[in-house]
mmCIF file of C-alpha atoms in Angstrom:
data_model
loop_
_atom_site.group_PDB
_atom_site.id
_atom_site.type_symbol
_atom_site.label_atom_id
_atom_site.label_comp_id
_atom_site.label_asym_id
_atom_site.label_seq_id
_atom_site.Cartn_x
_atom_site.Cartn_y
_atom_site.Cartn_z
ATOM 1 C CA MET A 1 154.918 133.333 118.954
ATOM 2 C CA ASN A 2 156.204 129.536 119.135
ATOM 3 C CA PHE A 3 159.725 129.080 119.368
ATOM 4 C CA ILE A 4 161.696 126.263 117.628
ATOM 5 C CA ILE A 5 165.187 126.926 118.737
ATOM 6 C CA SER A 6 168.055 124.301 117.503
ATOM 7 C CA GLY A 7 171.673 123.987 117.896
ATOM 8 C CA LYS A 8 174.473 123.306 115.594
ATOM 9 C CA ASN A 9 178.091 122.649 117.166
ATOM 10 C CA ILE A 10 176.411 123.816 120.581
ATOM 11 C CA GLU A 11 174.503 122.739 123.521
ATOM 12 C CA VAL A 12 171.383 125.151 123.708
ATOM 13 C CA THR A 13 171.321 126.026 127.318
ATOM 14 C CA ASP A 14 168.088 127.134 129.343
ATOM 15 C CA ALA A 15 169.805 130.559 129.412
ATOM 16 C CA LEU A 16 170.378 130.704 125.735
ATOM 17 C CA LYS A 17 166.717 129.896 125.173
ATOM 18 C CA GLU A 18 165.675 132.301 127.719
ATOM 19 C CA ARG A 19 167.607 134.996 125.888
ATOM 20 C CA VAL A 20 166.545 134.154 122.515
ATOM 21 C CA GLU A 21 162.610 134.325 123.662
ATOM 22 C CA LYS A 22 162.928 137.501 125.501
ATOM 23 C CA LYS A 23 164.762 139.335 122.439
ATOM 24 C CA LEU A 24 162.523 138.014 120.170
ATOM 25 C CA SER A 25 159.416 138.609 122.154
ATOM 26 C CA LYS A 26 160.043 142.360 121.231
ATOM 27 C CA LEU A 27 158.854 141.628 117.863
ATOM 28 C CA GLU A 28 155.446 140.581 118.842
ATOM 29 C CA ARG A 29 154.376 144.017 118.554
ATOM 30 C CA TYR A 30 154.677 143.672 115.066
ATOM 31 C CA ILE A 31 153.649 139.980 114.734
ATOM 32 C CA LYS A 32 150.156 139.677 116.193
ATOM 33 C CA LEU A 33 149.832 136.100 114.861
ATOM 34 C CA ASN A 34 150.743 132.614 116.291
ATOM 35 C CA THR A 35 153.538 131.683 114.368
ATOM 36 C CA ASP A 36 156.511 129.644 114.689
ATOM 37 C CA VAL A 37 159.789 131.237 114.860
ATOM 38 C CA HIS A 38 162.659 129.005 113.578
ATOM 39 C CA VAL A 39 165.862 129.929 115.365
ATOM 40 C CA THR A 40 169.087 127.979 114.929
ATOM 41 C CA LEU A 41 172.448 128.676 117.034
ATOM 42 C CA SER A 42 175.628 127.668 115.833
ATOM 43 C CA VAL A 43 179.325 127.980 116.452
ATOM 44 C CA GLU A 44 181.993 127.864 113.588
ATOM 45 C CA LYS A 45 185.512 128.024 115.002
ATOM 46 C CA ILE A 46 185.184 131.464 116.700
ATOM 47 C CA SER A 47 182.167 132.987 115.241
ATOM 48 C CA HIS A 48 178.918 132.615 116.835
ATOM 49 C CA ILE A 49 176.079 132.617 114.328
ATOM 50 C CA VAL A 50 172.174 133.215 114.998
ATOM 51 C CA GLU A 51 169.835 132.123 111.924
ATOM 52 C CA VAL A 52 165.996 133.047 112.488
ATOM 53 C CA THR A 53 163.084 132.407 109.936
ATOM 54 C CA ILE A 54 159.700 134.086 110.634
ATOM 55 C CA PRO A 55 156.654 133.584 108.079
ATOM 56 C CA PHE A 56 154.967 137.022 108.224
ATOM 57 C CA HIS A 57 152.118 138.112 106.172
ATOM 58 C CA GLY A 58 152.622 135.895 103.426
ATOM 59 C CA MET A 59 156.187 136.989 103.544
ATOM 60 C CA ILE A 60 159.458 135.012 105.006
ATOM 61 C CA LEU A 61 161.460 137.217 107.392
ATOM 62 C CA ARG A 62 165.298 135.807 107.587
ATOM 63 C CA ALA A 63 168.218 137.034 109.033
ATOM 64 C CA GLU A 64 171.496 135.675 110.142
ATOM 65 C CA GLU A 65 174.383 137.496 112.239
ATOM 66 C CA ARG A 66 177.751 136.698 113.379
ATOM 67 C CA SER A 67 179.769 137.922 116.344
ATOM 68 C CA ASN A 68 182.519 136.635 118.737
ATOM 69 C CA ASP A 69 179.456 136.160 121.270
ATOM 70 C CA MET A 70 176.090 134.451 121.125
ATOM 71 C CA TYR A 71 174.549 136.840 123.250
ATOM 72 C CA SER A 72 175.520 139.788 121.056
ATOM 73 C CA ALA A 73 174.775 137.930 117.942
ATOM 74 C CA ILE A 74 171.146 137.224 119.287
ATOM 75 C CA ASP A 75 171.082 141.170 119.830
ATOM 76 C CA LEU A 76 172.360 141.626 116.330
ATOM 77 C CA VAL A 77 169.526 139.515 114.600
ATOM 78 C CA VAL A 78 166.689 141.147 116.609
ATOM 79 C CA ASP A 79 167.926 144.376 115.351
ATOM 80 C CA THR A 80 168.079 143.239 111.758
ATOM 81 C CA LEU A 81 164.820 141.903 111.911
ATOM 82 C CA GLU A 82 163.082 145.031 113.425
ATOM 83 C CA ARG A 83 164.841 146.826 110.624
ATOM 84 C CA GLN A 84 163.389 144.556 107.989
ATOM 85 C CA ILE A 85 159.748 144.676 109.436
ATOM 86 C CA ARG A 86 159.800 148.422 109.698
ATOM 87 C CA LYS A 87 160.912 148.443 106.057
ATOM 88 C CA PHE A 88 158.382 146.161 104.869
ATOM 89 C CA LYS A 89 155.596 148.099 106.963
ATOM 90 C CA THR A 90 156.536 151.528 105.746
ATOM 91 C CA LYS A 91 156.416 150.377 101.948
ATOM 92 C CA ILE A 92 152.824 148.898 102.678
ATOM 93 C CA ALA A 93 151.991 152.464 104.358
ATOM 94 C CA LYS A 94 153.172 153.879 101.204
ATOM 95 C CA ARG A 95 151.207 152.050 99.201
ATOM 96 C CA ALA A 96 148.091 151.922 101.304
ATOM 97 C CA LYS A 97 146.935 155.152 99.597
ATOM 98 C CA ASP A 98 146.156 153.081 96.520
ATOM 99 C CA ALA A 99 143.232 150.542 96.669
ATOM 100 C CA GLU A 100 145.002 147.810 95.640
ATOM 101 C CA SER A 101 147.410 147.472 98.107
ATOM 102 C CA LEU A 102 144.790 146.597 100.625
ATOM 103 C CA ARG A 103 145.593 142.725 99.430
ATOM 104 C CA TYR A 104 148.773 142.803 100.804
ATOM 105 C CA MET A 105 147.483 143.007 104.561
ATOM 106 C CA THR A 106 145.461 139.617 103.516
ATOM 107 C CA PHE A 107 147.965 137.416 102.863
ATOM 108 C CA GLU A 108 147.545 133.772 104.340
ATOM 109 C CA LEU A 109 150.747 132.647 106.196
ATOM 110 C CA GLU A 110 153.076 130.327 103.811
ATOM 111 C CA GLU A 111 154.491 126.787 104.789
ATOM 112 C CA PRO A 112 157.684 126.655 105.458
ATOM 113 C CA GLU A 113 160.097 125.647 102.516
ATOM 114 C CA LYS A 114 160.356 121.773 102.406
ATOM 115 C CA GLU A 115 163.941 120.456 101.599
ATOM 116 C CA VAL A 116 163.988 117.312 99.435
ATOM 117 C CA GLN A 117 167.219 115.218 99.118
ATOM 118 C CA GLU A 118 167.983 114.179 95.711
ATOM 119 C CA GLU A 119 170.278 110.881 95.510
ATOM 120 C CA ASN A 120 170.900 109.481 91.982
ATOM 121 C CA SER A 121 171.369 111.821 89.322
ATOM 122 C CA GLU A 122 173.788 112.426 86.313
ATOM 123 C CA PHE A 123 174.620 115.993 87.735
ATOM 124 C CA LYS A 124 174.603 115.843 91.409
ATOM 125 C CA ILE A 125 171.685 117.919 93.186
ATOM 126 C CA ALA A 126 172.444 118.593 96.863
ATOM 127 C CA LYS A 127 169.117 120.226 97.766
ATOM 128 C CA THR A 128 165.959 120.310 96.113
ATOM 129 C CA LYS A 129 163.520 123.136 97.659
ATOM 130 C CA ARG A 130 159.590 123.054 97.320
ATOM 131 C CA PHE A 131 157.503 126.303 98.090
ATOM 132 C CA PRO A 132 154.144 127.588 97.205
ATOM 133 C CA ILE A 133 154.053 130.125 94.368
ATOM 134 C CA LYS A 134 151.398 132.667 94.639
ATOM 135 C CA PRO A 135 150.658 135.639 92.442
ATOM 136 C CA MET A 136 152.313 138.830 93.089
ATOM 137 C CA SER A 137 153.731 142.090 91.478
ATOM 138 C CA VAL A 138 157.091 142.315 90.598
ATOM 139 C CA GLU A 139 157.946 145.081 93.739
ATOM 140 C CA GLU A 140 156.209 142.546 95.820
ATOM 141 C CA ALA A 141 158.811 139.893 94.794
ATOM 142 C CA ILE A 142 161.862 142.106 94.794
ATOM 143 C CA LEU A 143 160.703 143.079 98.489
ATOM 144 C CA GLN A 144 160.414 139.233 99.078
ATOM 145 C CA MET A 145 164.037 138.799 97.709
ATOM 146 C CA ASN A 146 165.397 141.362 99.768
ATOM 147 C CA LEU A 147 163.402 140.057 102.986
ATOM 148 C CA LEU A 148 164.764 136.582 102.381
ATOM 149 C CA GLY A 149 168.456 137.962 101.687
ATOM 150 C CA HIS A 150 168.655 136.250 98.462
ATOM 151 C CA ASN A 151 170.037 137.301 95.214
ATOM 152 C CA PHE A 152 166.956 136.079 93.082
ATOM 153 C CA PHE A 153 163.568 135.107 93.744
ATOM 154 C CA VAL A 154 160.852 132.936 91.830
ATOM 155 C CA PHE A 155 157.519 134.237 91.805
ATOM 156 C CA LEU A 156 154.180 133.902 89.708
ATOM 157 C CA ASN A 157 153.559 137.284 88.118
ATOM 158 C CA GLN A 158 150.065 138.625 88.778
ATOM 159 C CA ASP A 159 150.085 140.455 85.466
ATOM 160 C CA THR A 160 150.972 137.804 83.247
ATOM 161 C CA ASP A 161 149.841 134.802 85.128
ATOM 162 C CA LYS A 162 153.337 133.222 84.304
ATOM 163 C CA VAL A 163 156.139 132.237 86.385
ATOM 164 C CA ASN A 164 159.098 134.781 86.582
ATOM 165 C CA VAL A 165 162.377 135.532 88.230
ATOM 166 C CA VAL A 166 163.791 138.553 89.606
ATOM 167 C CA TYR A 167 167.304 139.118 90.418
ATOM 168 C CA LYS A 168 169.662 141.509 91.641
ATOM 169 C CA ARG A 169 172.251 142.792 89.288
ATOM 170 C CA ASN A 170 175.793 143.296 90.204
ATOM 171 C CA ASP A 171 175.596 147.169 89.609
ATOM 172 C CA GLY A 172 172.889 147.333 92.240
ATOM 173 C CA ALA A 173 169.856 147.530 89.852
ATOM 174 C CA TYR A 174 167.203 144.489 89.824
ATOM 175 C CA GLY A 175 166.814 142.128 86.387
ATOM 176 C CA LEU A 176 163.476 140.592 85.437
ATOM 177 C CA ILE A 177 163.454 137.230 83.514
ATOM 178 C CA GLU A 178 160.155 136.490 81.751
ATOM 179 C CA PRO A 179 159.803 133.190 79.808
ATOM 180 C CA GLU A 180 158.819 133.211 76.107
ATOM 181 C CA TYR A 181 156.822 130.290 75.120
#
């Protein structure tokens, strides 16, 4: 794993780098690929925040934890990532009995999302994100949305070959938006 560690409102010391690399290297038992691990350490008032983003089997694992101490925030984010990976692998194992589920294991790693700033617009757009869309099932899209910690996810539905959106409803259920042409 290649660690890319940056800091906001904090100087990233060698001790912090070593702690991050030592703790996140525990995840190598799950992630065998040579992948980039993006880590951002930041401080806001009394909160120490650690954000980690890892491309993983075509998915993007993302975790963010806050604490009063940077070292405990690092520990918390590693625990969160381990839970996400175990949950992901458990879902794959449950589906492994189906012949179609083998395609879950053959994903290529996606490139990280690219951010583009728009300047002149009638409605000010603060940020534009571009990302590759690949065909996936509704269940895969919900899993990806949950792994990212987002409340919606845009994807190409493999059954209809149309762009769809899944979202988390206020009642805890999930919704699916399908376009009508």
